[in-house]
Each structure stands twice: as structure tokens, then as C-alpha cells.
């Protein structure tokens, strides 16, 4: 069975995996990082979203062996060393953008990617469109959209040029 | 003054763990020595199970054990918690629901064998080596096919596939109303079948402690005590003191995690056999073919009106799909949770409803957010719109003319329920204003100028929740009580742990319930913990469904805290040498009225646990109280929802432009959480109205069996949702709260469809069944211009 080494949330990790093991299985079952969730089996829900080498990835759609040598960031790696929250996490709480919390880790990871890849600004429509790959059954998305719009200025250190509403 | 008490939008306690990946869902848990289960399931809708050959599979790597239906002959079937009697007084047909299929398979997904192995993959691989000999039998999937003469039988004992044939109301009074009617409006409706799809798939771990002989089931449940009762008493014969059920963080339920499922019993029982923990987590495909589905009714409604548009009588005939077996609450959904709501917000004097419950070769159907009440509301609000059009009346006017006036409460409906309070005119006018109904025609014109068809739809509703007064529910067929339990433990230094039988799977109980404690005992939030979801910790409880957690569970807490305060007053009276009647408790202090003598809550708690100076002759030490609260009536939230849509006539695509809700849910504890509940419910209602449909083909195969095929609402399908409140208090519980979990899903579908039909008013469209997909709308538009489309 293949042996892989990678960096997860800034720390080195290694594991023996089957060739068919998915990245999400590696994270949850071998590395016990259970913050990353599995909500579907067809790459539809986004509950498993993480960053691999700075790119947003559905970790149910990537084999663990493909992450050999990669730098992976999961929801557990977002909290700062002093325990303070990433601005996106803080705004999710502020705007009540989570209920059962199951979609939340993937939603937060996707939202961060969305804000990071739109330094020019984000409209409400862009946010809604950008969340196409993430399902939430609880919130009706309303507060998630608000939270992301509120996190943009905090992450870019300036006012949001296109008002998200 | 309590800053974090009732009415404050306190940020949620549970958010920190969920936001940082430290939630504790069942699949996040692992028990020492754990094995994994995989269920081999039927891929035929109906068949005779001739042979299940496990010999090759047993030799596969990592296999610990394989169980089949034959192993479960000594245990009970999965029970149903509600019994309905037919018109002729006979009890419903209640076929045995085996833990693993025995003799026959009855729907795609029916479990046939459970493989237990060292790893998940090994269990799956071994399941593939099981050889099945199934003789396929003809199947029925839809209501019409199941009721047709000579249809194949799902259960031999259910003739004509009928589970029960029930009715309610005064038929003679309804016939009299129809006899004097100026107009009778008739409408056929389908309430589309839905898959609940909580984002967390179901999961469970069965565990057995060889030293104590105690079983533990960790499961994704909305009501662990109910599972313990059903599984322990009816299926596995394990007494309660040897069975613990834990439902930790649960990722959404919406009804689908109320029910006792076969996998729970199989895992618990098998853990006792293999003497190791066994874990199972459903994948999404498995969820689609095993989680109880929702809705699936076909109805005919007839409304009799006088010349002025007053409703005289309503007659409804419904067929309800039960699926292949009776799930826990299934029989109550189309009957006491739906037909009894057919008065709605209107003073219709005579109502009669008939319901036929039907077995089919499909997944069992049971309560899904709203459970029966969305079906009643959809029917009523659609026929009212049709009636308005056919009477040439305004949709607003016909509703106002028929509302139960606020002076009429308590209001006895002609079908069993007595509404305690409400002000339907207030929520209606509030919503019309918030949605700028008056300005709609200008917006319609603006859309028309862009070639788009714009429509607006109104829906009003009332629902019965806060489930339920036990005696009433028992008389209607419930096989359990429906009170709630709270245990309040005040610790020696004044911090508080609340043990509640309600269960939070997104509702934010850890925050809202802490607000109740903060308000009543004056204790700071960080000194309060809410414990739920563990029968080993919480004395008892009936769980969370039917929007009952606050109105029933919260009321139990109020009652338990009243007892705490009473005891505290006695201790305070002793300490301050005063008469107990002179002690007042306010803002966290016990004081002697008219003096400046006072003791803090913490001082009293310490005295209760360190009783050196204590009325030990009259009072036991300690400060902990339990209360059971059984509600006197259901609660009746009501309100008005308005949807605005735009249709592209070239594609048939419906865009949600806006959605406005004004609800009356009684006293609000946390407005932020309440808004979130309403928005989430409305998104599910919009999903039902425009996107979602569980479709079986005639042979019984589920066509929309994955998230690729079943259209879940995504962020760009849902508009901004404006939520407003107009409050009247519930008159019979100590909080005045009515419940909010289901209102969004109940009020919204007819608002959306009324808007769609309104947008299509120039195309001769009278009704559109849900979901109003682009294909359906395009066909309606196309049918109206047959020549142009052919060119
Ligand atoms: S689990 Fe990865 S997209 Fe659903
Ligand atoms: S918060 Fe429950 S699925 Fe999004």
C-alpha cells in the first residue's frame, strides 16, 4: 500500500493508504481531522471542501495519493494560535450563517476561496453563484450570503466596492 | 435586568465548536475495537427472497460476521407509534416490518444482509460476494397504480394495498352546505414526494459492554429516548436500564431522524453477538433509498361558496402513500396532522375529509418538516385562489372575508382543533405591506416590458404544533405520551446544568434554553450548560419534532426552575430569619420584601450543598429539580407568506424575485435564531414548489436517487427572505411561545405556486402541480400557443 507524506494545517503528516483511499478519508479516518465532512457521494454538496496548495478542492473528489507532498488546509487550521477566529468564521457566527453546522466547514472553506479570488469585489449575485457547489439544508443561504459579504472587507482590509446588498 | 434573557439575539454557544471543526457528530466518533457494517440492500422493488448465500462472502478478508433475515426471527419488528382506525372501526393494517428482509423484499433499499468487517471497505467488498436469488415480483410505486383493481399486493394481508380508510368531520353538514351553494369549486392536487436530505447522512454505532451487560447505541436521532423505548421494548427486548441511546451533534433532521430505523436495531443487536462495537454510516445514495420520504399525497378538494364569497363547506378526499412499511409516525401525517388543519385561518362552518393510506413498493413515507400541515395548507390556499378567480373576486378580499376574526378566539373549528389565539388580519396586513403588494402592478408592467411574466402569490396558514397534549394524542391513536422533561441541576457555586429531553440538531437550543435560565434565575450565560441527546444523562424526554422544543420542552424548564426558586425561598427565609411569604426572588437575588436584606442565588446554592445553617428538619439538602410538562392544547402559529416570481416564457424558468413572511409564533426568545428557522423552512418550501421531486418509475426504481438527479435548492435558487413578526401569545403555556420550526415549510409552497399561476394568468393556466419545473411551465405556455410552437 502506498505511503504518503504531506503537510496538513502547517504540520507534517504521513500515512499508509490504499490506492482507492480518498483525501477526505485520509483526513477523517487516518489523521482524525473530523471537521471536514462528507455529505454526498456525487461531488455535489461541498461539505468536504478543503484547500490543497492554496486551491479550493472537494476532498471527496481527490485521491489521498494525489495529495502526496501537498500542503493541505482544513477547517481545523483556520483558528489562530491564540484561539481567535478567522474573519470568515467570525462573520458566520455574527450573521448566524450556520444552524446544524454540518455544511459549515465546507461552506467556510469555499467562502474564503471565493473572497480570496475576488479582490476586486463581490456582488450578492456573485456570492450566490459562487456557492453553487455547496449545499446547506438548514439556513436558506440568506445569512451565509450576508456573512460572506461582511467578511470581504475584513479579509481585504478595505471597504467592499460592490455592495453585496 | 438580564441582558441575555428572553428577546435578545444572543450569538450561539454551539457555533464555536462547529466553526472550528470540533463538532461531535456520530461519524466523528470511534469506539475502541470498532468494526464496520455494510448493508446489502435490495435493488429490486418487489421480490421473493429465495436464497441469500453468504458462504463465499464469509471467507473474504476482514469479515467478522454476516447476518441475514433468518438471524432476526427471534426479535420484534420495527414498530409503528401511531394507530389509526378506519371508518368501519377496524384498526389499520400493520404488517410486520422485519429488521432485515425476511421472505420478501418490498422496496429498493430494503436491507437483506449486514456484513461486519474490520474496515468499511472490507465490509463493502464482502457484501459484493454475497449471492442473492431473488424472484422478481410485479411492483406498484404510485398511488394510482397501487389502488387499481387487481394491482399486485405489497403485503398479502393488506387487500387492495389499503392500510386504512379514515374520515373526519360532519358529512351531513357538508352536504347541506353544498346543497345551498352558489358555486362549487373543485381542484385536483398532487403534493409531490420529497427526500428530506439533511446534510449529515444517518449513522450509528452499536456497542455492548461485556462487563456490565449494557448496550449503547450512538445514533443520528432527533429523539434518543423514543428510540430507546421503541427499540428496547418492541424490537430487542432490552430493558431501559441496560440500554443507553446517545444522539450527539446531529447535522439536521427535518423529521427524517425522528423515526426508529432498522439499522439501529441491527447494529445494537449484532454488537451483542460479536461483542465489539459496530459502526455504520450511510452514504448519500443509501440515504435516498432508506431515509423516510415526505409528502406524496393526491387530493381532490371541493369548496362550496355563497354568492358573496363566504365559504360554506369543504370536502377533501386524499390518498396518501405510506411506502412499503409503516414508519414510526406515518399514519398520523395525512390524518391528524393534516386533515384537522383544513379549516386553516378560515371560519368554514362544515368540513369533511376522507383519507386512504396506501402501501406501495417504495421507501416508507413519514413526517418531513411540517408533516401534513404543508399538504393541508397547499390544498387550501390553492383552492382559495382558484375560487377567487372563478368568483371574479380579489384574492385579498376573499381571504379577508373568511378569516376567523381575532375576537373569536378561543375558536373551535369544525374538525377537532380549538385554536387558542391569533390575529390573522394583523399578519396578513403586515405581510401585504412588507411585500409592497399595492405596488405590484407597476412591477408586473416593468417585467412585461422586458418580456418576462411576473406574478405574486399570497398564502396564509395556521398550524398545530407544540406536540402534544398526551391525553388528546392518545385518544387519536398515539402510542406514547408527548410531554417533555427538564432536570435543572444547580451546582454548589451557582452554575447550572440543564438536562432536557428536547434535542438540538440545528435549532440552537444550547443558546435559547440558556436564555430562559438566564432570564428566570439571573445566572450568566457562561455559567449555564444545556445537556441533551443522551438517555444516560437526561432523565427522560420525547425529543424534538412538531415545533415542540420551546413550547413543551421550554415550559418544562420553566416549571423546574419554579421549583428551584420555591426551594431557594425556603432556604433564604431560614438564613434571613424571615417568613417564606416575605421572600421575593428577582434579578438573581432572594430578598426580604421591604428590607435591604438579600442573599444571592449563589449563596443559596452553596447553603443547599453545605447545609451547616439549614432547615434540615423540613428540607432536604441539594438544589436540583425535575419537571414533566404536558401541554394543555396544541399551539397554533399562523401567518402570511408572499412570493414574487418572474417567468421567462421562452424557457419556462421561474426566478424567485422576493419572499416576504410575517408570522405569529408567540413569544420570541431569540429573534436571530427565529429568523434563521423561518428562512430555512422557506428555502425548503421553495425547493418543494420549484425544484424537488422524488420520482419512481412504474417498476419501483427511484429515478431521482442522488444529488445529481434530485434538485436540492442552491444559493442562487433562493432569494433574500424578509421575515417579520406579529405576536399574539399562546394562552396555555407559561412562555406564551407557539413554535417556529415548521412555519416556513408550511406557508411557503402555496405562496410560490400561487405566484406562478398568477404569472401565467394570460395563458389559461388554472393550476400547476409542484415542482413547477421549467419543462412543466414551458409545456403549459406552449400548449396555449400550439400553432406558433409548431411553426
Ligand atoms: S462530500 Fe464532497 S462534495 Fe459532497
Ligand atoms: S447549517 Fe445545517 S446544512 Fe448548513
mmCIF file of C-alpha atoms in Angstrom, chain B residues 22 36 62 97 209 293 389 407 438 462 469 567 707 736 753 760 770:
data_model
loop_
_atom_site.group_PDB
_atom_site.id
_atom_site.type_symbol
_atom_site.label_atom_id
_atom_site.label_comp_id
_atom_site.label_asym_id
_atom_site.label_seq_id
_atom_site.Cartn_x
_atom_site.Cartn_y
_atom_site.Cartn_z
ATOM 1 C CA UNK B 22 -14.772 20.443 16.670
ATOM 2 C CA UNK B 36 -17.707 -1.589 10.444
ATOM 3 C CA UNK B 62 -11.502 -8.922 7.372
ATOM 4 C CA UNK B 97 -41.535 -4.755 9.340
ATOM 5 C CA UNK B 209 -20.209 -3.730 27.336
ATOM 6 C CA UNK B 293 -39.510 10.294 2.392
ATOM 7 C CA UNK B 389 -60.669 33.745 -9.785
ATOM 8 C CA UNK B 407 -62.389 38.361 18.723
ATOM 9 C CA UNK B 438 -50.045 47.573 -3.578
ATOM 10 C CA UNK B 462 -52.258 28.154 10.678
ATOM 11 C CA UNK B 469 -51.348 17.049 24.915
ATOM 12 C CA UNK B 567 -36.909 25.788 47.460
ATOM 13 C CA UNK B 707 -27.938 14.714 -5.594
ATOM 14 C CA UNK B 736 -46.581 32.190 25.536
ATOM 15 C CA UNK B 753 -47.349 28.260 -6.769
ATOM 16 C CA UNK B 760 -49.312 32.588 -16.175
ATOM 17 C CA UNK B 770 -45.261 21.013 -7.740
#
